[in-house]
Amino acid sequence: MAEQYDHESIEKKWQERWRESAAFKTTEDPKKPKTYVLDMFPYPSGEGLHVGHPKGYIATDIYSRYKRAQGHNVLHPMGWDAFGLPAENFAIKNKIHPRAAVEKNIANFKSQLSHIGFDYDWSREINTTDPEYYKWTQWIFLQLYKKGLAYQSNEPINWCPSCMTGLANEDLDGNVCERCGSVVEKRALPQWVLKITEYADRMLNDLSLLQWPEHIKEAQRNWIGRSEGAEITFTLTDGGSLTVFTTRPDTLFGATYMVIAPEHALVEKYADAAVRTYVESIKNKTELERTAEGKEKTGVLLPGVKALNPATKQEIPIYIADYVLGSYGTGAIMAVPAHDERDYEFAKTFNLPVVQVVVPCAPDAINPPKEGLEEVKRDTVIVHLRDKSTGKYALLDWHGSLEGITTVIMGGVEEGQTPEDAALAEIKEEAALDASIVSSVRWITAARYCASHKNQNRCAHTWGFLAEVESIEKQGAISEKEQGLHTLVWVDEKEVASRLTPAHQKQVWYLLHHDEALSGPGYLINSGEFDGLDSEEAKKKITGSVGGKAVVQYKLRDWVFSRQRYWGEPIPIVHCPKDGAVAVPEDQLPVLLPEVESYEPSGTGESPLANIAEWVNTTCPQCGGPAKRETNTMPQWAGSSWYYLRFMDPHNNSALVGKDKEKYWAPVDVYVGGDHAVRHLIYARFWHKFLYDIGVVTTVEPFARLEFLGFILAEDGRKMSKRYGNIINPDDVVAQYGADAFRVYEMFMGPFENTVAWSTASIKGTERFIERLWRAKELVQEDPVEALEVELHRTIKKVGEDIEAFKFNTAVSQMMVFLNALESAKGIGKEQWQNYLTVLAPYAPHIAHELAEHHGLDISQWPTYDPSKLTSALVTVAVQVNGKSRTTIELAPDAPEAEAIALAKVAAAKWIGEGEPKKIIYVQGRVINVVV
RNA sequence: GCCGAGAUGGCGGAACUGGUAUACGCGCGACACUUAAAAUGUCGUGAGCCUUACAGCUCAUGUGGGUUCGAUUCCCACUCUCGGCACCA
């Protein structure tokens, strides 16, 4: 009777041993290669950890232990991000001090983590609310201030009426506070703002240096939202001017009106009663209501003034509409309804003129223009013909060299013909029917192709129509010449799009049914001297011709950095009546957060700190006269924007991080996290680049590689939440199944980046795996078991490669495969066992160490695999006949082709049948395909 | 709407560079051990057809096409799901 594996006492034994021997204490060692592996540090909430949290921590722990076994010097720290609203709100609700709440929560988190067996160097633990830590957060702020990157502003900001504090744009979900769900208001308050926009381009460009998942990089790009365009100034009829930002200066000739934001300065000057009513209604509407109304465009004419389109010299009206944002660009646009979807919507609602100035034009994929040939422009028509009696549409299936091509009825517009005439004439010619025009495509479209019979390239400048016949009863005879070229076919409406071959004709069909603006590029029309130019080229030329200038705009706004709350880093500034805002001298840092009785928000827009006279009243560091401290605090993101640097040198009193230590450890080699990663990464990259500029760090990016973490859902498929009562506490799981089974299960659940629901049934599988491992120790013998060699070397290879690639699930699978083989072999050599336990140890460290100790084995060195041992003496080769697998044969992996084929022919004789195979394909060691 | 990722058994998922689809695990079924149950072990397990059996056949990787001796993998079109952004001119 084999003894049961007692995970409780064995795991405890090893955890104690690691703790007591400080096994994972890390010091700089120039002789060893370094690896810095980091999790996004947790926010110690009152709810404690659920089983989703440790998933990332297990991954970094495996990576860290693996790298240690490879001889790397590994930095794998843990700390706490503990300032911010949730802690403060929690404290208010429970009537305790936030500091006490944080301490309690941290203790709880630490206890939960301690049972899972992580290899953290706890001597480097940091806490963002520790004055020794936030001293340096304040120091960074001062450096930003000194470089002019922190400034005061009185612009209206987002105010959350429930949290009673200002928020950055990034803290919102649409127009709702992401913390509490209240709808935010606009409030003008004195704010500290950081010039993150200064770094927008560098943050965008340096993404190319990073080994990050594409979707995270893309989210960063979206967030930065760079767009290149031009600023163009329109003169007004009152002698003034109005400047707009546009990315499409090429469409200037199509600008038939202008729109300014309700906040625009010009509004005041000309506002009449209607304008005021509109602007008021916008203010009173929450953004929620505005979104609920969808994309319905609203607006009102600005009376008494018009603008002059600098290209057409025509007077155009100016509207006020909320679809133009005051905070982007110049708060004003030139509206080009033909080429902008929003302007088009607005123009339709307000009956404004629409002028097409760009013709979309793509080269035909089947018959592209040939280089070197001259291009001739031809006016053409494309006409869809519907048989009213059947609802079917006419198409032409072409013959001869155009076999396989299907088009619609089309042709040229001859001298003296209108496009409508031409369309009807083509129908007469190709379908022998008298039809009438029902509708037409609003836009001219075009395609470039090569007319090889004429040896010229053509650009078909095309009008599109829909025509109709009552029925085809009156159809005449189609000429023999036309019959020879193509056959007229009638197809269902649904089929038309898929039957048409040329992309251009598909586009015309689409536009016949969709009334949309043309937002793509093309060549210019209705644009005077610029007609015929490519739109890309026209951008520069038109901008130049009207004295505009090229500019770059970003969606990214400067970072509103003040919070009117207690629980955050005080902003180290003193306001002096004489000297204005004065930086607190660095030797006076940290500016300590005062101990107070009442830290509840005042709601007045002033921080609770404002009420503490003895703290607020101070002397000016410059003139020595009386002055007041800045009472706003920093947002939660501040402390987490640089913490990865402090882990390198957590107890340094004279610098944020020592130069040598930074040089040794930076950058973070692997950074693991998920969820709200976008903002944190933007802010941290911004600060890091700033610190690079002032010489504090030596790398341009903080996180070389990022692995995105998929979440764990509750067993019911919903998010784990107190609200649903479906939280699973890792403490309970560890108590029941053991830390190793827990660790292996979380890695085995699926690909690391996948979101998967927890399954109590499935964790039993990894529990069995651990139990079977335990029993396998009875099978250990002195001599190696030959039959296990191949699988062992494969396992060493696969587990190592999979850890590098964060493909933990397949590594676990391979370790299970090996254990299966071991059980079948009914024995394993000591050295083989040692190698196996070594690769197992990062996943299941407790049992691996226990088993290793049992046989006196050293599992601290990662084994190397022998490539020559990855394949066995015989391989199974599939035999296919006509691509279908029929049977298999056994072969030496390097068997000569002739031998393989001979064997295959015999094995598959009954499928091959009589006669010689047409062809035989042999893929070494894999497959033989006999084609008969 | 735009951008990104994805769709494989009852479930989580695997598959090198285009080469035996369904590894590994869960679940399920049968059997063994047991007075019994749990635990454990052994065997089986994509669907359908055919056969007493051995064997054999057909169909299956979201849908429809294409390239190829051969496609989960490459190409084209489409459907759906998830994530991010969302009137950014």
JSON list of C-alpha atoms in Angstrom, two decimals, chain A residues 126-200:
[
{"chain": "A", "resi": 126, "resn": "ILE", "atom": "CA", "xyz": [8.13, 47.85, -1.73]},
{"chain": "A", "resi": 127, "resn": "ASN", "atom": "CA", "xyz": [4.98, 49.76, -0.95]},
{"chain": "A", "resi": 128, "resn": "THR", "atom": "CA", "xyz": [4.02, 52.91, -2.81]},
{"chain": "A", "resi": 129, "resn": "THR", "atom": "CA", "xyz": [2.57, 54.46, 0.36]},
{"chain": "A", "resi": 130, "resn": "ASP", "atom": "CA", "xyz": [5.82, 54.17, 2.27]},
{"chain": "A", "resi": 131, "resn": "PRO", "atom": "CA", "xyz": [7.34, 57.68, 2.68]},
{"chain": "A", "resi": 132, "resn": "GLU", "atom": "CA", "xyz": [10.73, 56.21, 1.76]},
{"chain": "A", "resi": 133, "resn": "TYR", "atom": "CA", "xyz": [9.13, 55.20, -1.52]},
{"chain": "A", "resi": 134, "resn": "TYR", "atom": "CA", "xyz": [6.93, 58.18, -2.31]},
{"chain": "A", "resi": 135, "resn": "LYS", "atom": "CA", "xyz": [9.76, 60.52, -1.54]},
{"chain": "A", "resi": 136, "resn": "TRP", "atom": "CA", "xyz": [11.06, 59.46, -4.96]},
{"chain": "A", "resi": 137, "resn": "THR", "atom": "CA", "xyz": [7.67, 59.69, -6.62]},
{"chain": "A", "resi": 138, "resn": "GLN", "atom": "CA", "xyz": [7.65, 63.31, -5.46]},
{"chain": "A", "resi": 139, "resn": "TRP", "atom": "CA", "xyz": [11.24, 63.71, -6.62]},
{"chain": "A", "resi": 140, "resn": "ILE", "atom": "CA", "xyz": [10.27, 62.66, -10.14]},
{"chain": "A", "resi": 141, "resn": "PHE", "atom": "CA", "xyz": [7.44, 65.18, -10.07]},
{"chain": "A", "resi": 142, "resn": "LEU", "atom": "CA", "xyz": [9.90, 67.92, -9.15]},
{"chain": "A", "resi": 143, "resn": "GLN", "atom": "CA", "xyz": [12.19, 66.99, -12.03]},
{"chain": "A", "resi": 144, "resn": "LEU", "atom": "CA", "xyz": [9.21, 67.14, -14.39]},
{"chain": "A", "resi": 145, "resn": "TYR", "atom": "CA", "xyz": [8.32, 70.51, -12.96]},
{"chain": "A", "resi": 146, "resn": "LYS", "atom": "CA", "xyz": [11.82, 71.82, -13.37]},
{"chain": "A", "resi": 147, "resn": "LYS", "atom": "CA", "xyz": [11.87, 70.75, -17.01]},
{"chain": "A", "resi": 148, "resn": "GLY", "atom": "CA", "xyz": [8.58, 72.50, -17.65]},
{"chain": "A", "resi": 149, "resn": "LEU", "atom": "CA", "xyz": [6.74, 69.20, -18.09]},
{"chain": "A", "resi": 150, "resn": "ALA", "atom": "CA", "xyz": [4.42, 69.77, -15.12]},
{"chain": "A", "resi": 151, "resn": "TYR", "atom": "CA", "xyz": [2.26, 72.86, -15.36]},
{"chain": "A", "resi": 152, "resn": "GLN", "atom": "CA", "xyz": [-0.82, 74.35, -13.78]},
{"chain": "A", "resi": 153, "resn": "SER", "atom": "CA", "xyz": [-4.00, 74.69, -15.71]},
{"chain": "A", "resi": 154, "resn": "ASN", "atom": "CA", "xyz": [-7.50, 75.91, -15.09]},
{"chain": "A", "resi": 155, "resn": "GLU", "atom": "CA", "xyz": [-9.08, 74.11, -17.99]},
{"chain": "A", "resi": 156, "resn": "PRO", "atom": "CA", "xyz": [-12.32, 72.33, -17.23]},
{"chain": "A", "resi": 157, "resn": "ILE", "atom": "CA", "xyz": [-11.62, 68.74, -16.27]},
{"chain": "A", "resi": 158, "resn": "ASN", "atom": "CA", "xyz": [-13.68, 65.64, -15.60]},
{"chain": "A", "resi": 159, "resn": "TRP", "atom": "CA", "xyz": [-15.18, 65.73, -12.14]},
{"chain": "A", "resi": 160, "resn": "CYS", "atom": "CA", "xyz": [-16.64, 62.66, -10.54]},
{"chain": "A", "resi": 161, "resn": "PRO", "atom": "CA", "xyz": [-19.44, 63.83, -8.22]},
{"chain": "A", "resi": 162, "resn": "SER", "atom": "CA", "xyz": [-19.36, 60.59, -6.24]},
{"chain": "A", "resi": 163, "resn": "CYS", "atom": "CA", "xyz": [-15.61, 60.22, -5.73]},
{"chain": "A", "resi": 164, "resn": "MET", "atom": "CA", "xyz": [-15.48, 64.01, -5.46]},
{"chain": "A", "resi": 165, "resn": "THR", "atom": "CA", "xyz": [-12.30, 64.36, -7.39]},
{"chain": "A", "resi": 166, "resn": "GLY", "atom": "CA", "xyz": [-11.01, 65.31, -10.79]},
{"chain": "A", "resi": 167, "resn": "LEU", "atom": "CA", "xyz": [-10.10, 62.50, -13.14]},
{"chain": "A", "resi": 168, "resn": "ALA", "atom": "CA", "xyz": [-7.87, 62.13, -16.18]},
{"chain": "A", "resi": 169, "resn": "ASN", "atom": "CA", "xyz": [-9.54, 61.22, -19.48]},
{"chain": "A", "resi": 170, "resn": "GLU", "atom": "CA", "xyz": [-7.99, 57.82, -19.06]},
{"chain": "A", "resi": 171, "resn": "ASP", "atom": "CA", "xyz": [-9.89, 57.24, -15.82]},
{"chain": "A", "resi": 172, "resn": "LEU", "atom": "CA", "xyz": [-13.20, 57.24, -17.67]},
{"chain": "A", "resi": 173, "resn": "ASP", "atom": "CA", "xyz": [-15.22, 54.56, -19.35]},
{"chain": "A", "resi": 174, "resn": "GLY", "atom": "CA", "xyz": [-16.75, 56.78, -21.98]},
{"chain": "A", "resi": 175, "resn": "ASN", "atom": "CA", "xyz": [-18.24, 59.48, -19.78]},
{"chain": "A", "resi": 176, "resn": "VAL", "atom": "CA", "xyz": [-18.52, 57.39, -16.65]},
{"chain": "A", "resi": 177, "resn": "CYS", "atom": "CA", "xyz": [-16.06, 57.17, -13.75]},
{"chain": "A", "resi": 178, "resn": "GLU", "atom": "CA", "xyz": [-14.47, 53.75, -14.05]},
{"chain": "A", "resi": 179, "resn": "ARG", "atom": "CA", "xyz": [-14.19, 53.41, -10.27]},
{"chain": "A", "resi": 180, "resn": "CYS", "atom": "CA", "xyz": [-17.74, 54.12, -9.17]},
{"chain": "A", "resi": 181, "resn": "GLY", "atom": "CA", "xyz": [-19.80, 54.31, -12.35]},
{"chain": "A", "resi": 182, "resn": "SER", "atom": "CA", "xyz": [-21.05, 57.85, -11.84]},
{"chain": "A", "resi": 183, "resn": "VAL", "atom": "CA", "xyz": [-21.48, 60.12, -14.82]},
{"chain": "A", "resi": 184, "resn": "VAL", "atom": "CA", "xyz": [-18.73, 62.72, -14.75]},
{"chain": "A", "resi": 185, "resn": "GLU", "atom": "CA", "xyz": [-19.21, 66.47, -15.06]},
{"chain": "A", "resi": 186, "resn": "LYS", "atom": "CA", "xyz": [-17.00, 69.19, -16.41]},
{"chain": "A", "resi": 187, "resn": "ARG", "atom": "CA", "xyz": [-15.55, 71.48, -13.77]},
{"chain": "A", "resi": 188, "resn": "ALA", "atom": "CA", "xyz": [-12.98, 74.18, -13.98]},
{"chain": "A", "resi": 189, "resn": "LEU", "atom": "CA", "xyz": [-10.43, 73.63, -11.19]},
{"chain": "A", "resi": 190, "resn": "PRO", "atom": "CA", "xyz": [-6.79, 74.54, -10.82]},
{"chain": "A", "resi": 191, "resn": "GLN", "atom": "CA", "xyz": [-4.97, 71.39, -11.88]},
{"chain": "A", "resi": 192, "resn": "TRP", "atom": "CA", "xyz": [-1.47, 70.06, -12.23]},
{"chain": "A", "resi": 193, "resn": "VAL", "atom": "CA", "xyz": [-1.01, 68.61, -15.69]},
{"chain": "A", "resi": 194, "resn": "LEU", "atom": "CA", "xyz": [1.90, 66.59, -17.10]},
{"chain": "A", "resi": 195, "resn": "LYS", "atom": "CA", "xyz": [3.00, 67.15, -20.66]},
{"chain": "A", "resi": 196, "resn": "ILE", "atom": "CA", "xyz": [2.80, 63.58, -21.81]},
{"chain": "A", "resi": 197, "resn": "THR", "atom": "CA", "xyz": [2.05, 64.77, -25.35]},
{"chain": "A", "resi": 198, "resn": "GLU", "atom": "CA", "xyz": [5.65, 65.90, -25.58]},
{"chain": "A", "resi": 199, "resn": "TYR", "atom": "CA", "xyz": [6.59, 62.23, -25.65]},
{"chain": "A", "resi": 200, "resn": "ALA", "atom": "CA", "xyz": [3.83, 61.02, -27.96]}
]
